mmCIF file of C-alpha atoms (C1' of nucleotides) in Angstrom:
data_model
loop_
_atom_site.group_PDB
_atom_site.id
_atom_site.type_symbol
_atom_site.label_atom_id
_atom_site.label_comp_id
_atom_site.label_asym_id
_atom_site.label_seq_id
_atom_site.Cartn_x
_atom_site.Cartn_y
_atom_site.Cartn_z
ATOM 1 C CA UNK M 1 0.000 0.000 0.000
ATOM 2 C CA UNK M 2 1.684 3.197 1.073
ATOM 3 C CA UNK M 3 5.387 3.537 1.429
ATOM 4 C CA UNK M 4 6.053 5.870 4.275
ATOM 5 C CA UNK M 5 8.969 8.117 3.693
ATOM 6 C CA UNK M 6 8.716 10.016 6.932
ATOM 7 C CA UNK M 7 6.494 12.137 9.085
ATOM 8 C CA UNK M 8 5.190 14.132 6.167
ATOM 9 C CA UNK M 9 3.957 11.059 4.402
ATOM 10 C CA UNK M 10 1.972 9.954 7.411
ATOM 11 C CA UNK M 11 0.567 13.341 8.105
ATOM 12 C CA UNK M 12 -0.456 14.294 4.630
ATOM 13 C CA UNK M 13 -1.829 10.935 3.661
ATOM 14 C CA UNK M 14 -3.580 9.834 6.759
ATOM 15 C CA UNK M 15 -4.489 12.833 8.837
ATOM 16 C CA UNK M 16 -5.288 15.827 6.649
ATOM 17 C CA UNK M 17 -7.366 17.230 9.444
ATOM 18 C CA UNK M 18 -5.197 19.894 10.948
ATOM 19 C CA UNK M 19 -5.093 23.394 9.634
ATOM 20 C CA UNK M 20 -1.604 24.112 8.514
ATOM 21 C CA UNK M 21 1.061 21.504 7.992
ATOM 22 C CA UNK M 22 4.152 21.992 10.113
ATOM 23 C CA UNK M 23 7.166 19.954 11.002
ATOM 24 C CA UNK M 24 6.126 19.883 14.644
ATOM 25 C CA UNK M 25 2.692 18.509 13.955
ATOM 26 C CA UNK M 26 4.152 15.826 11.758
ATOM 27 C CA UNK M 27 6.523 14.873 14.527
ATOM 28 C CA UNK M 28 3.800 14.716 17.140
ATOM 29 C CA UNK M 29 1.566 12.745 14.821
ATOM 30 C CA UNK M 30 4.284 10.260 14.026
ATOM 31 C CA UNK M 31 5.136 9.692 17.662
ATOM 32 C CA UNK M 32 1.451 9.495 18.515
ATOM 33 C CA UNK M 33 0.772 6.838 15.900
ATOM 34 C CA UNK M 34 3.823 4.876 16.916
ATOM 35 C CA UNK M 35 2.696 4.993 20.512
ATOM 36 C CA UNK M 36 -0.728 3.777 19.497
ATOM 37 C CA UNK M 37 0.759 0.748 17.819
ATOM 38 C CA UNK M 38 3.139 0.026 20.657
ATOM 39 C CA UNK M 39 1.118 0.633 23.754
ATOM 40 C CA UNK M 40 -2.156 2.345 23.093
ATOM 41 C CA UNK M 41 -2.856 5.326 25.256
ATOM 42 C CA UNK M 42 -0.262 7.956 25.982
ATOM 43 C CA UNK M 43 -0.261 11.223 27.857
ATOM 44 C CA UNK M 44 0.753 14.532 26.337
ATOM 45 C CA UNK M 45 3.574 14.689 28.837
ATOM 46 C CA UNK M 46 5.049 11.341 27.897
ATOM 47 C CA UNK M 47 4.744 12.127 24.216
ATOM 48 C CA UNK M 48 6.574 15.364 24.841
ATOM 49 C CA UNK M 49 9.315 13.554 26.735
ATOM 50 C CA UNK M 50 9.565 10.901 24.078
ATOM 51 C CA UNK M 51 9.964 13.469 21.327
ATOM 52 C CA UNK M 52 12.703 15.212 23.213
ATOM 53 C CA UNK M 53 14.478 11.914 23.761
ATOM 54 C CA UNK M 54 14.145 11.106 20.071
ATOM 55 C CA UNK M 55 16.021 14.266 19.267
ATOM 56 C CA UNK M 56 12.897 15.885 17.904
ATOM 57 C CA UNK M 57 11.940 18.384 20.593
ATOM 58 C CA UNK M 58 8.505 19.923 20.306
ATOM 59 C CA UNK M 59 7.053 22.360 22.780
ATOM 60 C CA UNK M 60 4.740 20.938 25.374
ATOM 61 C CA UNK M 61 2.037 23.424 24.434
ATOM 62 C CA UNK M 62 2.268 22.291 20.853
ATOM 63 C CA UNK M 63 1.864 18.670 21.871
ATOM 64 C CA UNK M 64 -1.203 19.584 23.869
ATOM 65 C CA UNK M 65 -2.623 21.678 21.080
ATOM 66 C CA UNK M 66 -2.058 19.016 18.470
ATOM 67 C CA UNK M 67 -3.531 16.270 20.601
ATOM 68 C CA UNK M 68 -6.526 18.380 21.517
ATOM 69 C CA UNK M 69 -7.143 19.237 17.882
ATOM 70 C CA UNK M 70 -6.939 15.565 17.026
ATOM 71 C CA UNK M 71 -9.427 14.674 19.734
ATOM 72 C CA UNK M 72 -11.706 17.486 18.629
ATOM 73 C CA UNK M 73 -11.581 16.188 15.088
ATOM 74 C CA UNK M 74 -12.471 12.721 16.278
ATOM 75 C CA UNK M 75 -9.114 11.228 15.413
ATOM 76 C CA UNK M 76 -8.208 10.417 18.984
ATOM 77 C CA UNK M 77 -9.880 8.861 21.987
ATOM 78 C CA UNK M 78 -9.411 10.548 25.298
ATOM 79 C CA UNK M 79 -9.727 9.070 28.763
ATOM 80 C CA UNK M 80 -8.551 10.050 32.190
ATOM 81 C CA UNK M 81 -6.405 7.838 34.320
ATOM 82 C CA UNK M 82 -6.930 7.526 38.049
ATOM 83 C CA UNK M 83 -4.502 10.363 38.562
ATOM 84 C CA UNK M 84 -6.568 12.763 36.502
ATOM 85 C CA UNK M 85 -4.134 12.871 33.642
ATOM 86 C CA UNK M 86 -5.574 12.854 30.141
ATOM 87 C CA UNK M 87 -4.536 9.934 27.986
ATOM 88 C CA UNK M 88 -4.852 10.000 24.214
ATOM 89 C CA UNK M 89 -5.024 7.214 21.707
ATOM 90 C CA UNK M 90 -4.841 7.650 17.976
ATOM 91 C CA UNK M 91 -7.889 6.393 16.144
ATOM 92 C CA UNK M 92 -7.475 5.514 12.458
ATOM 93 C CA UNK M 93 -11.184 5.212 11.892
ATOM 94 C CA UNK M 94 -13.826 7.599 13.090
ATOM 95 C CA UNK M 95 -16.091 5.306 15.036
ATOM 96 C CA UNK M 96 -16.681 5.183 18.726
ATOM 97 C CA UNK M 97 -14.474 2.689 20.551
ATOM 98 C CA UNK M 98 -13.919 1.164 23.952
ATOM 99 C CA UNK M 99 -10.772 -0.353 25.356
ATOM 100 C CA UNK M 100 -9.421 -2.787 27.856
ATOM 101 C CA UNK M 101 -6.228 -1.379 29.290
ATOM 102 C CA UNK M 102 -3.489 -3.140 31.203
ATOM 103 C CA UNK M 103 -2.678 -1.280 34.370
ATOM 104 C CA UNK M 104 0.807 -2.787 34.441
ATOM 105 C CA UNK M 105 2.231 -2.131 30.988
ATOM 106 C CA UNK M 106 -0.384 0.202 29.504
ATOM 107 C CA UNK M 107 -1.166 -1.953 26.507
ATOM 108 C CA UNK M 108 -4.724 -1.558 25.327
ATOM 109 C CA UNK M 109 -7.128 -3.733 23.395
ATOM 110 C CA UNK M 110 -10.053 -2.399 21.425
ATOM 111 C CA UNK M 111 -13.275 -4.128 22.385
ATOM 112 C CA UNK M 112 -16.337 -5.190 20.548
ATOM 113 C CA UNK M 113 -18.813 -3.301 22.631
ATOM 114 C CA UNK M 114 -22.052 -3.803 20.782
ATOM 115 C CA UNK M 115 -23.673 -4.996 23.991
ATOM 116 C CA UNK M 116 -22.709 -1.810 25.749
ATOM 117 C CA UNK M 117 -23.825 0.364 22.885
ATOM 118 C CA UNK M 118 -27.227 -1.260 22.924
ATOM 119 C CA UNK M 119 -27.504 -0.971 26.668
ATOM 120 C CA UNK M 120 -26.543 2.696 26.582
ATOM 121 C CA UNK M 121 -29.062 3.367 23.858
ATOM 122 C CA UNK M 122 -31.715 1.629 25.909
ATOM 123 C CA UNK M 123 -30.894 3.679 28.971
ATOM 124 C CA UNK M 124 -31.103 6.840 26.934
ATOM 125 C CA UNK M 125 -34.542 5.817 25.747
ATOM 126 C CA UNK M 126 -36.009 4.811 29.061
ATOM 127 C CA UNK M 127 -34.510 7.521 31.229
ATOM 128 C CA UNK M 128 -35.895 10.491 29.374
ATOM 129 C CA UNK M 129 -32.422 11.915 29.101
ATOM 130 C CA UNK M 130 -31.278 13.346 25.805
ATOM 131 C CA UNK M 131 -27.849 13.697 24.238
ATOM 132 C CA UNK M 132 -26.693 10.703 26.187
ATOM 133 C CA UNK M 133 -23.032 9.884 25.845
ATOM 134 C CA UNK M 134 -21.153 7.095 27.495
ATOM 135 C CA UNK M 135 -17.681 6.375 28.738
ATOM 136 C CA UNK M 136 -16.694 2.788 29.279
ATOM 137 C CA UNK M 137 -13.246 1.879 30.444
ATOM 138 C CA UNK M 138 -12.070 -1.552 31.413
ATOM 139 C CA UNK M 139 -8.783 -2.046 33.151
ATOM 140 C CA UNK M 140 -7.028 -5.186 34.224
ATOM 141 C CA UNK M 141 -3.778 -7.080 34.002
ATOM 142 C CA UNK M 142 -2.874 -8.520 30.625
ATOM 143 C CA UNK M 143 -1.640 -12.085 30.142
ATOM 144 C CA UNK M 144 1.948 -10.917 29.739
ATOM 145 C CA UNK M 145 1.893 -9.075 33.024
ATOM 146 C CA UNK M 146 -0.256 -11.587 34.876
ATOM 147 C CA UNK M 147 0.803 -13.571 37.954
ATOM 148 C CA UNK M 148 1.505 -16.640 35.840
ATOM 149 C CA UNK M 149 3.677 -14.808 33.330
ATOM 150 C CA UNK M 150 6.834 -15.441 35.261
ATOM 151 C CA UNK M 151 5.890 -12.286 37.000
ATOM 152 C CA UNK M 152 7.584 -11.100 40.122
ATOM 153 C CA UNK M 153 4.812 -8.814 41.205
ATOM 154 C CA UNK M 154 3.120 -10.137 44.252
ATOM 155 C CA UNK M 155 -0.593 -9.877 44.208
ATOM 156 C CA UNK H 1 -36.120 4.053 60.228
ATOM 157 C CA UNK H 2 -33.848 5.909 62.564
ATOM 158 C CA UNK H 3 -34.588 9.276 64.059
ATOM 159 C CA UNK H 4 -31.637 11.442 63.256
ATOM 160 C CA UNK H 5 -30.792 13.894 65.932
ATOM 161 C CA UNK H 6 -27.869 15.501 64.197
ATOM 162 C CA UNK H 7 -24.589 14.916 62.522
ATOM 163 C CA UNK H 8 -23.372 12.641 65.263
ATOM 164 C CA UNK H 9 -26.313 10.351 64.866
ATOM 165 C CA UNK H 10 -25.670 9.931 61.189
ATOM 166 C CA UNK H 11 -21.994 9.445 61.596
ATOM 167 C CA UNK H 12 -22.036 7.010 64.446
ATOM 168 C CA UNK H 13 -24.954 4.976 63.231
ATOM 169 C CA UNK H 14 -24.361 4.776 59.553
ATOM 170 C CA UNK H 15 -20.718 5.321 58.858
ATOM 171 C CA UNK H 16 -18.529 3.983 61.650
ATOM 172 C CA UNK H 17 -15.705 3.688 59.189
ATOM 173 C CA UNK H 18 -13.521 6.642 59.966
ATOM 174 C CA UNK H 19 -10.844 6.526 62.622
ATOM 175 C CA UNK H 20 -11.639 9.115 65.200
ATOM 176 C CA UNK H 21 -14.954 10.858 65.504
ATOM 177 C CA UNK H 22 -14.763 14.599 65.143
ATOM 178 C CA UNK H 23 -17.215 17.415 64.667
ATOM 179 C CA UNK H 24 -15.767 18.210 61.260
ATOM 180 C CA UNK H 25 -16.175 14.708 59.936
ATOM 181 C CA UNK H 26 -19.734 14.621 61.119
ATOM 182 C CA UNK H 27 -20.381 17.887 59.339
ATOM 183 C CA UNK H 28 -18.825 16.732 56.121
ATOM 184 C CA UNK H 29 -20.691 13.470 56.298
ATOM 185 C CA UNK H 30 -23.998 15.158 56.891
ATOM 186 C CA UNK H 31 -23.526 17.563 54.014
ATOM 187 C CA UNK H 32 -22.317 14.742 51.821
ATOM 188 C CA UNK H 33 -25.366 12.615 52.507
ATOM 189 C CA UNK H 34 -27.682 15.530 51.999
ATOM 190 C CA UNK H 35 -26.022 16.261 48.705
ATOM 191 C CA UNK H 36 -26.417 12.658 47.676
ATOM 192 C CA UNK H 37 -30.134 12.839 48.277
ATOM 193 C CA UNK H 38 -30.525 16.161 46.568
ATOM 194 C CA UNK H 39 -28.314 15.962 43.528
ATOM 195 C CA UNK H 40 -26.055 12.956 43.570
ATOM 196 C CA UNK H 41 -22.440 13.700 42.819
ATOM 197 C CA UNK H 42 -20.638 16.607 44.390
ATOM 198 C CA UNK H 43 -17.091 17.849 44.298
ATOM 199 C CA UNK H 44 -14.970 18.389 47.366
ATOM 200 C CA UNK H 45 -14.800 22.036 46.460
ATOM 201 C CA UNK H 46 -18.547 22.518 46.333
ATOM 202 C CA UNK H 47 -19.018 20.619 49.567
ATOM 203 C CA UNK H 48 -16.477 22.888 51.176
ATOM 204 C CA UNK H 49 -18.249 25.963 49.875
ATOM 205 C CA UNK H 50 -21.593 24.623 50.985
ATOM 206 C CA UNK H 51 -20.387 23.964 54.499
ATOM 207 C CA UNK H 52 -18.985 27.456 54.769
ATOM 208 C CA UNK H 53 -22.280 28.884 53.559
ATOM 209 C CA UNK H 54 -24.151 26.754 56.089
ATOM 210 C CA UNK H 55 -22.160 28.392 58.838
ATOM 211 C CA UNK H 56 -20.234 25.182 59.464
ATOM 212 C CA UNK H 57 -16.827 25.913 57.986
ATOM 213 C CA UNK H 58 -14.518 22.952 57.589
ATOM 214 C CA UNK H 59 -11.087 23.136 56.066
ATOM 215 C CA UNK H 60 -10.769 22.161 52.462
ATOM 216 C CA UNK H 61 -8.069 19.644 53.296
ATOM 217 C CA UNK H 62 -10.358 18.020 55.796
ATOM 218 C CA UNK H 63 -13.106 17.730 53.239
ATOM 219 C CA UNK H 64 -10.691 16.103 50.837
ATOM 220 C CA UNK H 65 -9.340 13.773 53.474
ATOM 221 C CA UNK H 66 -12.768 12.729 54.657
ATOM 222 C CA UNK H 67 -14.062 12.144 51.165
ATOM 223 C CA UNK H 68 -10.974 10.196 50.193
ATOM 224 C CA UNK H 69 -11.259 8.031 53.279
ATOM 225 C CA UNK H 70 -14.884 7.381 52.453
ATOM 226 C CA UNK H 71 -14.018 6.397 48.909
ATOM 227 C CA UNK H 72 -11.216 4.202 50.175
ATOM 228 C CA UNK H 73 -13.621 2.478 52.522
ATOM 229 C CA UNK H 74 -16.043 1.871 49.701
ATOM 230 C CA UNK H 75 -18.676 4.246 51.014
ATOM 231 C CA UNK H 76 -18.431 6.622 48.116
ATOM 232 C CA UNK H 77 -18.305 6.411 44.343
ATOM 233 C CA UNK H 78 -15.795 8.581 42.591
ATOM 234 C CA UNK H 79 -15.807 9.769 39.002
ATOM 235 C CA UNK H 80 -14.111 12.533 37.099
ATOM 236 C CA UNK H 81 -16.000 15.147 35.166
ATOM 237 C CA UNK H 82 -14.794 16.389 31.796
ATOM 238 C CA UNK H 83 -12.857 19.090 33.559
ATOM 239 C CA UNK H 84 -10.841 16.591 35.524
ATOM 240 C CA UNK H 85 -12.468 17.399 38.817
ATOM 241 C CA UNK H 86 -13.252 14.507 41.117
ATOM 242 C CA UNK H 87 -16.891 14.041 41.977
ATOM 243 C CA UNK H 88 -18.026 11.985 44.956
ATOM 244 C CA UNK H 89 -21.299 10.341 45.716
ATOM 245 C CA UNK H 90 -22.267 8.767 48.999
ATOM 246 C CA UNK H 91 -23.123 5.105 48.756
ATOM 247 C CA UNK H 92 -25.289 3.654 51.511
ATOM 248 C CA UNK H 93 -24.684 0.091 50.402
ATOM 249 C CA UNK H 94 -21.400 -1.425 49.415
ATOM 250 C CA UNK H 95 -22.170 -2.678 45.960
ATOM 251 C CA UNK H 96 -20.804 -1.464 42.705
ATOM 252 C CA UNK H 97 -22.955 1.137 40.945
ATOM 253 C CA UNK H 98 -23.194 3.058 37.705
ATOM 254 C CA UNK H 99 -24.869 6.366 37.065
ATOM 255 C CA UNK H 100 -26.430 8.528 34.438
ATOM 256 C CA UNK H 101 -25.519 12.123 35.118
ATOM 257 C CA UNK H 102 -27.073 15.316 33.802
ATOM 258 C CA UNK H 103 -24.420 17.611 32.425
ATOM 259 C CA UNK H 104 -26.647 20.620 33.016
ATOM 260 C CA UNK H 105 -27.785 20.340 36.603
ATOM 261 C CA UNK H 106 -25.601 17.497 37.904
ATOM 262 C CA UNK H 107 -28.451 15.295 39.017
ATOM 263 C CA UNK H 108 -27.596 11.620 38.816
ATOM 264 C CA UNK H 109 -29.594 8.459 38.458
ATOM 265 C CA UNK H 110 -28.350 5.062 39.567
ATOM 266 C CA UNK H 111 -28.650 2.539 36.782
ATOM 267 C CA UNK H 112 -29.473 -1.099 36.608
ATOM 268 C CA UNK H 113 -26.340 -2.210 34.855
ATOM 269 C CA UNK H 114 -26.649 -5.951 34.899
ATOM 270 C CA UNK H 115 -26.093 -6.011 31.158
ATOM 271 C CA UNK H 116 -22.841 -4.148 31.540
ATOM 272 C CA UNK H 117 -21.685 -6.303 34.415
ATOM 273 C CA UNK H 118 -22.248 -9.402 32.358
ATOM 274 C CA UNK H 119 -20.505 -7.935 29.382
ATOM 275 C CA UNK H 120 -17.536 -6.873 31.461
ATOM 276 C CA UNK H 121 -17.301 -10.305 33.017
ATOM 277 C CA UNK H 122 -17.367 -11.851 29.565
ATOM 278 C CA UNK H 123 -14.625 -9.588 28.334
ATOM 279 C CA UNK H 124 -12.521 -10.469 31.330
ATOM 280 C CA UNK H 125 -12.970 -14.134 30.521
ATOM 281 C CA UNK H 126 -12.222 -13.990 26.814
ATOM 282 C CA UNK H 127 -9.404 -11.470 26.883
ATOM 283 C CA UNK H 128 -7.115 -13.347 29.204
ATOM 284 C CA UNK H 129 -6.862 -10.292 31.397
ATOM 285 C CA UNK H 130 -7.122 -10.686 35.135
ATOM 286 C CA UNK H 131 -8.301 -8.355 37.876
ATOM 287 C CA UNK H 132 -10.546 -6.629 35.387
ATOM 288 C CA UNK H 133 -12.351 -3.594 36.688
ATOM 289 C CA UNK H 134 -14.707 -1.344 34.791
ATOM 290 C CA UNK H 135 -15.785 2.241 34.780
ATOM 291 C CA UNK H 136 -19.036 3.123 33.110
ATOM 292 C CA UNK H 137 -20.320 6.645 33.054
ATOM 293 C CA UNK H 138 -23.308 7.891 31.151
ATOM 294 C CA UNK H 139 -23.956 11.573 30.734
ATOM 295 C CA UNK H 140 -26.790 13.407 29.097
ATOM 296 C CA UNK H 141 -29.386 16.063 29.626
ATOM 297 C CA UNK H 142 -32.194 15.242 31.990
ATOM 298 C CA UNK H 143 -35.862 15.874 31.193
ATOM 299 C CA UNK H 144 -35.926 18.969 33.398
ATOM 300 C CA UNK H 145 -33.002 20.550 31.623
ATOM 301 C CA UNK H 146 -33.828 19.342 28.131
ATOM 302 C CA UNK H 147 -34.738 21.585 25.201
ATOM 303 C CA UNK H 148 -38.388 20.768 25.675
ATOM 304 C CA UNK H 149 -38.320 21.176 29.438
ATOM 305 C CA UNK H 150 -41.637 22.383 30.725
ATOM 306 C CA UNK H 151 -43.291 20.698 27.802
ATOM 307 C CA UNK H 152 -43.116 17.132 26.701
ATOM 308 C CA UNK H 153 -40.249 15.003 27.742
ATOM 309 C CA UNK H 154 -39.209 13.047 24.711
ATOM 310 C CA UNK H 155 -39.164 9.347 25.220
ATOM 311 C "C1'" DT O 1 3.040 38.907 2.252
ATOM 312 C "C1'" DT O 2 -0.192 36.937 5.364
ATOM 313 C "C1'" DC O 3 -1.738 34.889 9.175
ATOM 314 C "C1'" DG O 4 -1.766 30.531 11.518
ATOM 315 C "C1'" DT O 5 1.641 28.032 14.548
ATOM 316 C "C1'" DT O 6 5.320 27.687 17.835
ATOM 317 C "C1'" DG O 7 7.534 28.005 22.285
ATOM 318 C "C1'" DC O 8 8.469 30.006 26.535
ATOM 319 C "C1'" DA O 9 6.882 31.002 30.865
ATOM 320 C "C1'" DA O 10 3.438 32.302 33.822
ATOM 321 C "C1'" DA O 11 -1.352 31.470 35.183
ATOM 322 C "C1'" DA O 12 -5.049 28.637 36.350
ATOM 323 C "C1'" DG O 13 -7.450 24.964 38.686
ATOM 324 C "C1'" DG O 14 -7.779 20.983 41.494
ATOM 325 C "C1'" DT O 15 -5.525 18.021 44.909
ATOM 326 C "C1'" DT O 16 -1.951 16.814 48.260
ATOM 327 C "C1'" DT O 17 1.335 17.637 51.943
ATOM 328 C "C1'" DG O 18 4.100 19.688 56.062
ATOM 329 C "C1'" DC O 19 3.771 21.235 60.418
ATOM 330 C "C1'" DA O 20 2.132 23.459 64.689
ATOM 331 C "C1'" DT O 21 -2.014 23.388 67.248
ATOM 332 C "C1'" DA O 22 -6.505 21.708 68.928
ATOM 333 C "C1'" DC O 23 -9.106 18.141 70.656
ATOM 334 C "C1'" DC O 24 -11.118 13.329 71.010
ATOM 335 C "C1'" DA O 25 -10.618 9.162 73.611
ATOM 336 C "C1'" DT Z 1 -1.943 12.297 78.646
ATOM 337 C "C1'" DG Z 2 -1.254 10.481 74.051
ATOM 338 C "C1'" DG Z 3 -1.875 10.558 69.557
ATOM 339 C "C1'" DT Z 4 -4.849 11.704 65.779
ATOM 340 C "C1'" DA Z 5 -7.310 15.181 63.061
ATOM 341 C "C1'" DT Z 6 -7.457 19.936 61.704
ATOM 342 C "C1'" DG Z 7 -6.297 24.017 59.087
ATOM 343 C "C1'" DC Z 8 -3.460 27.046 56.776
ATOM 344 C "C1'" DA Z 9 -0.564 27.779 53.098
ATOM 345 C "C1'" DA Z 10 2.721 26.243 50.115
ATOM 346 C "C1'" DA Z 11 3.820 22.564 46.956
ATOM 347 C "C1'" DC Z 12 2.553 19.746 43.019
ATOM 348 C "C1'" DC Z 13 0.816 18.396 38.512
ATOM 349 C "C1'" DT Z 14 -1.404 18.815 34.517
ATOM 350 C "C1'" DT Z 15 -3.388 21.834 31.280
ATOM 351 C "C1'" DT Z 16 -4.283 26.455 29.328
ATOM 352 C "C1'" DT Z 17 -3.112 31.086 27.853
ATOM 353 C "C1'" DG Z 18 -0.526 35.556 26.408
ATOM 354 C "C1'" DC Z 19 2.527 37.249 23.316
ATOM 355 C "C1'" DA Z 20 6.445 37.998 20.171
ATOM 356 C "C1'" DA Z 21 8.804 35.594 16.551
ATOM 357 C "C1'" DC Z 22 8.712 32.149 12.893
ATOM 358 C "C1'" DG Z 23 7.474 29.968 8.709
ATOM 359 C "C1'" DA Z 24 4.008 27.483 5.527
ATOM 360 C "C1'" DA Z 25 0.959 28.576 1.768
#
DNA sequence: TTCGTTGCAAAAGGTTTGCATACCA
DNA sequence: TGGTATGCAAACCTTTTGCAACGAA
């Protein structure tokens, strides 16, 4: 399919949603997509740190602004961890998704949540509420991090 | 039904979970329970403000500490609003609950979420994840706050 | 050239913590 | 009397914002 030649290729081909194309946005986007493939959700802070470590420093504000724009455009899912930090995950498609996230390593798995969607729709109908939106987050410990994975974490 | 004679009565009878009994904790508890009955979720900040307005000032730190202890003991549900603020709701029982919250007035409705519980349990089984926990939050606009409030509540 | 974007740093907003004092048990 | 809870204020963290300079179209 597409031969990626660098940040620009990714940005221009896959996410033509942002206003003006800049080197910084391409960098953030690239790191964001890589993070999605590797571990799922990431925070703006960690993305910022990662970029700096990768010798591609981008201002923290810019990371926030890019990620927020992405979320606004529906190209990213946003959740909050127990600490209150916002975590972003790149979303290739544009449909609503739910995830199961490992609390140990951060890896996330997209879920087939038809049952939840139906339930939520039913609640919306019977409650009299309008503009009902739902947030569903599952967390747990993935097989790789589990107690029987040669793990050393007591629990 | 018990005849409540004041904060102490509530605290000692219903929530013997905190370490030492103090006037402040009783006050926070009373306000917290009242808030639960009236509107559901409240933030520590608003509870603090409310107490001050009710001529029963309690330090903000104390409100936070009491609410956190309650949540820790399983006597309160905690969620985060879109702003990142933590919202608490008193929970008389000790079972796991889910709510539908009005984004306009903050009123919340406890939901019968058996369908979600089952789904979550199924996901836990098929995913290989262990210690799976779930967060489900529904938000919307209640009939009273809806566009046709005062008229017909769409169903 | 134009005007959106960047980056720094300070501000904002909520939550936690340190420490001396007050008070329950 | 002993030890815990309180309260103030400062610390912390993440996120947002103001503004001058930069650079993509």
